[in-house]
mmCIF file of C-alpha atoms in Angstrom:
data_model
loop_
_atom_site.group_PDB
_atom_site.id
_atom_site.type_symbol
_atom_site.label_atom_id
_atom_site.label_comp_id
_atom_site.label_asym_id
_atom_site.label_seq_id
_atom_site.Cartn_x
_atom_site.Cartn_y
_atom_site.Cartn_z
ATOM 1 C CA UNK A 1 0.000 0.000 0.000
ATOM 2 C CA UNK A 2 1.535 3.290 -0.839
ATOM 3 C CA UNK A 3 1.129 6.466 1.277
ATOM 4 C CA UNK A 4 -0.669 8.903 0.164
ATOM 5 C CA UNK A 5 2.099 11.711 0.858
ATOM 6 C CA UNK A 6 4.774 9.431 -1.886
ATOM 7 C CA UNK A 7 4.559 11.841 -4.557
ATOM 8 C CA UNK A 8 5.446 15.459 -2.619
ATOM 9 C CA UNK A 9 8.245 13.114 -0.828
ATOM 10 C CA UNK A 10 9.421 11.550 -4.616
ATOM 11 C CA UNK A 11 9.142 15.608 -6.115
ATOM 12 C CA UNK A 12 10.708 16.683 -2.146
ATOM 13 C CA UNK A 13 13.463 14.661 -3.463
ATOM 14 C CA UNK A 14 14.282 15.670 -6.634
ATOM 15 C CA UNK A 15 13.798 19.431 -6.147
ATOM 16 C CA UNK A 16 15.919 20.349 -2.899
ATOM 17 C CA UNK A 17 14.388 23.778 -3.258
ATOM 18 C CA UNK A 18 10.915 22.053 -2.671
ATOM 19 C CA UNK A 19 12.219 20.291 0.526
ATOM 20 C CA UNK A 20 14.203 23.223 1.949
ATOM 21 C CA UNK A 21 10.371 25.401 1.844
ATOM 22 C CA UNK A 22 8.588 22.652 3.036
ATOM 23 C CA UNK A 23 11.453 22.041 5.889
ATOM 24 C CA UNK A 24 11.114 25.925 6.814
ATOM 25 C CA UNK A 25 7.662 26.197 6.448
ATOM 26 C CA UNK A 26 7.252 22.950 8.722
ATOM 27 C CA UNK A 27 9.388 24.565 11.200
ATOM 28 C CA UNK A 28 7.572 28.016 11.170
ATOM 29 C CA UNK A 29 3.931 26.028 11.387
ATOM 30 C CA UNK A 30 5.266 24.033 14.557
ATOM 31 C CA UNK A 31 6.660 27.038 16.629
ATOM 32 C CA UNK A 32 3.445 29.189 15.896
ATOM 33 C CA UNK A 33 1.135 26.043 16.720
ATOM 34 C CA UNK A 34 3.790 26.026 20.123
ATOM 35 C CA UNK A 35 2.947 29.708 20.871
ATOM 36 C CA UNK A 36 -1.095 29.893 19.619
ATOM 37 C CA UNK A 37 -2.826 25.949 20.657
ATOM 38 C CA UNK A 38 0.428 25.352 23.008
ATOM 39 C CA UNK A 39 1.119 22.040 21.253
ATOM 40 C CA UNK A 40 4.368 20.734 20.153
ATOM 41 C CA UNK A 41 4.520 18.887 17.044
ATOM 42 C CA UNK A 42 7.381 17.324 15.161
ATOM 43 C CA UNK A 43 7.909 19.258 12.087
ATOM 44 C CA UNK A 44 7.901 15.829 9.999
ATOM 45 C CA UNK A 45 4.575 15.297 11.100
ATOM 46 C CA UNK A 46 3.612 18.126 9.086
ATOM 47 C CA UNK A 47 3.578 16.652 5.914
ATOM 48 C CA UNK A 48 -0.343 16.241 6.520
ATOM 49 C CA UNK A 49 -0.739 19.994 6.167
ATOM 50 C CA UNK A 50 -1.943 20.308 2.223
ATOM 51 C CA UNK A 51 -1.181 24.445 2.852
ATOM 52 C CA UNK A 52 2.214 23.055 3.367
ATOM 53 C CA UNK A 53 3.003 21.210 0.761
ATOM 54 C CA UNK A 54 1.578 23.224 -1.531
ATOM 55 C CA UNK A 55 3.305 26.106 -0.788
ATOM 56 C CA UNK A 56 6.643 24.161 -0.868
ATOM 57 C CA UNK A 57 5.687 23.042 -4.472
ATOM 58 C CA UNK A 58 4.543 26.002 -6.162
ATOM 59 C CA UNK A 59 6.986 28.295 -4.481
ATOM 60 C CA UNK A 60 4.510 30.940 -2.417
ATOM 61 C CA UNK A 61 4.047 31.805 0.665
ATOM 62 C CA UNK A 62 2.586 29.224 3.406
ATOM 63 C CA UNK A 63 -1.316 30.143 4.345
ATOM 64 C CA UNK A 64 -0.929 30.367 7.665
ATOM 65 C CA UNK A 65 -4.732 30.738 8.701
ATOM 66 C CA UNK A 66 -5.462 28.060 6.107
ATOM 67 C CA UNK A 67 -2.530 25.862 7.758
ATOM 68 C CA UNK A 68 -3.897 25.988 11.055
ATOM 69 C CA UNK A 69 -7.177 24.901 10.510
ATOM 70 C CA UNK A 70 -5.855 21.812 8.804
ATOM 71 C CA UNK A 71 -3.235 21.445 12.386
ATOM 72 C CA UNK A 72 -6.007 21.617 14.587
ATOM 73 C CA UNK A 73 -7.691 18.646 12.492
ATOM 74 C CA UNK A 74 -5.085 16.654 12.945
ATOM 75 C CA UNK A 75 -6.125 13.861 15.314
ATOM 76 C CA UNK A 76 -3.270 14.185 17.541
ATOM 77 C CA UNK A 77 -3.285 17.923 17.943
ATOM 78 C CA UNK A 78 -6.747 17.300 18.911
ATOM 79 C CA UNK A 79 -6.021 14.622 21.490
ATOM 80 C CA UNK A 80 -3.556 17.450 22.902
ATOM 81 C CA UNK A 81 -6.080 19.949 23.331
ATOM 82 C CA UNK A 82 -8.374 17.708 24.363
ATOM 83 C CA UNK A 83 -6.128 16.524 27.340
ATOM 84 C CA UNK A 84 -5.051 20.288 28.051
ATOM 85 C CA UNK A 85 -8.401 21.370 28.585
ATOM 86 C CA UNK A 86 -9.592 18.606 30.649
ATOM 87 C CA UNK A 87 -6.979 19.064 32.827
ATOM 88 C CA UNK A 88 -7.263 22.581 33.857
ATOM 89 C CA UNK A 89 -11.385 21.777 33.831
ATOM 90 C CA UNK A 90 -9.664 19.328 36.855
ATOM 91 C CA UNK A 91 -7.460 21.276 38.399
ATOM 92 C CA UNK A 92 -10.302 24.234 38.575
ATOM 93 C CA UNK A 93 -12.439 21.688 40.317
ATOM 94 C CA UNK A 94 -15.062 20.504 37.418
ATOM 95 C CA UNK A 95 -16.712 17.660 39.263
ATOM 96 C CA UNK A 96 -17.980 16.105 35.945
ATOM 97 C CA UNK A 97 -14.506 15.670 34.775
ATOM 98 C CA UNK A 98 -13.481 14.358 38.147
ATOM 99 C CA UNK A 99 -16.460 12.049 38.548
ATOM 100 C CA UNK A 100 -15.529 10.424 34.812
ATOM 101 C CA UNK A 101 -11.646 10.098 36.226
ATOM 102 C CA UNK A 102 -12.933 8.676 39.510
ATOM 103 C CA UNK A 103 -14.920 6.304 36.929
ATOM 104 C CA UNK A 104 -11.874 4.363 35.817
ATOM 105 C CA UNK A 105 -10.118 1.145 37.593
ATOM 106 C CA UNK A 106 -7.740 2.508 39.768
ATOM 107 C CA UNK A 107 -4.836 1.058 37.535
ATOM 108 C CA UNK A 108 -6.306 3.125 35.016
ATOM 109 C CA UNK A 109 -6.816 6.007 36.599
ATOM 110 C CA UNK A 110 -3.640 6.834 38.447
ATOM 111 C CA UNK A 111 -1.597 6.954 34.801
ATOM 112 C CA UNK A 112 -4.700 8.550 33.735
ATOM 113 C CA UNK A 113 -3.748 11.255 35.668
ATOM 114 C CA UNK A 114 -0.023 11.150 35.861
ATOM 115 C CA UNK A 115 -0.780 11.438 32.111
ATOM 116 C CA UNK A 116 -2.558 14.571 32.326
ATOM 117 C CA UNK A 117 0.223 15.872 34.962
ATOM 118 C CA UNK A 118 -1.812 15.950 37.990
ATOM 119 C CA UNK A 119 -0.377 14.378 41.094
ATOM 120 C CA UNK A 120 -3.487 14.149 43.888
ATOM 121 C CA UNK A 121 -7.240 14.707 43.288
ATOM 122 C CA UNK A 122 -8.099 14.286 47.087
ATOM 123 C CA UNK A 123 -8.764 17.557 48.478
ATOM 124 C CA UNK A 124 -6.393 18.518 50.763
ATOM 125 C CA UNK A 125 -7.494 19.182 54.934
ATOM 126 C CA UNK A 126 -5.839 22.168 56.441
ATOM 127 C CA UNK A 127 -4.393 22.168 59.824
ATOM 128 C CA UNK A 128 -4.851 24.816 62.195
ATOM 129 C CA UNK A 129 -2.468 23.418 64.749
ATOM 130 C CA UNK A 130 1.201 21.927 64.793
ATOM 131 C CA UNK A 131 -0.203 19.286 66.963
ATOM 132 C CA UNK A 132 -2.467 18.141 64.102
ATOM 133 C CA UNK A 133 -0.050 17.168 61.760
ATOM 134 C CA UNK A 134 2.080 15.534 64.621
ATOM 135 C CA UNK A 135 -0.692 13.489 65.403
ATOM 136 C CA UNK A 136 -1.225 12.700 61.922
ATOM 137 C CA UNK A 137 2.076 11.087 61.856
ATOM 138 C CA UNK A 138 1.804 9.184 65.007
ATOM 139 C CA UNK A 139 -1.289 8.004 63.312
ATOM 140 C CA UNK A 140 0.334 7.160 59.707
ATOM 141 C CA UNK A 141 2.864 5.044 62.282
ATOM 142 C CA UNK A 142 0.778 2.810 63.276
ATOM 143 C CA UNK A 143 -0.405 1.470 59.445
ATOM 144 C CA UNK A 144 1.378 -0.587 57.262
ATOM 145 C CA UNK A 145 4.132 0.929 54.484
ATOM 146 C CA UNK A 146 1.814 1.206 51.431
ATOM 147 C CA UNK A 147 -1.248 2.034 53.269
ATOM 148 C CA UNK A 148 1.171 4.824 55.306
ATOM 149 C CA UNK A 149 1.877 7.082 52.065
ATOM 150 C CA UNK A 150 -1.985 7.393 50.822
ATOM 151 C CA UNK A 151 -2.593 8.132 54.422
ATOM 152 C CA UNK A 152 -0.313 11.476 54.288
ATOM 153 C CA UNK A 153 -0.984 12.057 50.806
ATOM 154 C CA UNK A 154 -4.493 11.593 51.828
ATOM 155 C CA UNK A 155 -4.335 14.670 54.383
ATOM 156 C CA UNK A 156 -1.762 17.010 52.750
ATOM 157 C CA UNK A 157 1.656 15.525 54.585
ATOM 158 C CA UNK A 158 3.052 13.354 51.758
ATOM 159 C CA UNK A 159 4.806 14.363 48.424
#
């Protein structure tokens, strides 16, 4: 099965003027999709862009608007998004977004959220008192190893 980006790679080839425009114009596309959508994207992965490659074949200048559009199509640049806004709808506290986290086998859920950057989800009790954190660790003493860390992660005392 051939890909269906063979014949601007085969003319990318032969015309090194065609590959150095597409190679700048990839490289432009990815730092203004870094600084507008805050996605990074290898510039190879570009070659989806049609703006691209048409601008590195016919010589013009790339359609940036146009060229955006098509990045924000892109499956993975969606996924990115996607991920980037569900996690500050988590961190702000959006208790549908928690609720379909909490949803998921622990397993599951605890990459689930080391994938999305955020390290605890419990909300967090704050002491009033230096005794209550000193009885929090007598406390945490008395459990077993594993159970000890969720305990102090659990009220605010673990990292």
């Amino acid at each position: 099965m051939t890909d269906r980006f063979d014949n601007f790679r085969a003319i990318a080839a032969t015309d090194p003027d065609v590959q150095r425009r597409f190679n700048e114009g990839a490289t432009a596309l990815a730092q203004t999709a870094r600084a507008l959508l805050d996605v990074t994207i290898d510039p190879a992965d570009l070659i989806q862009i049609d703006a691209l490659r048409l601008a590195a074949v016919v010589g013009d200048d790339v359609d940036t608007d146009r060229a955006l559009v098509e990045l924000q199509r892109l499956e993975q640049v969606k996924n990115l998004v996607d991920a980037r806004e569900r996690t500050e709808k988590i961190k702000l506290g959006d208790q549908d977004e928690i609720d379909k986290l909490n949803k998921l086998p622990r397993h599951i859920r605890m990459g689930r959220a080391r994938d999305l950057g955020l390290n605890d989800l419990a909300p967090k009790k704050d002491h009033t008192s230096v005794a209550d954190p000193a009885t929090l660790y007598q406390q945490a003493m008395k459990l077993r190893p594993a159970d000890r860390i969720s305990f102090l992660r659990k009220h605010g005392l673990g990292h």
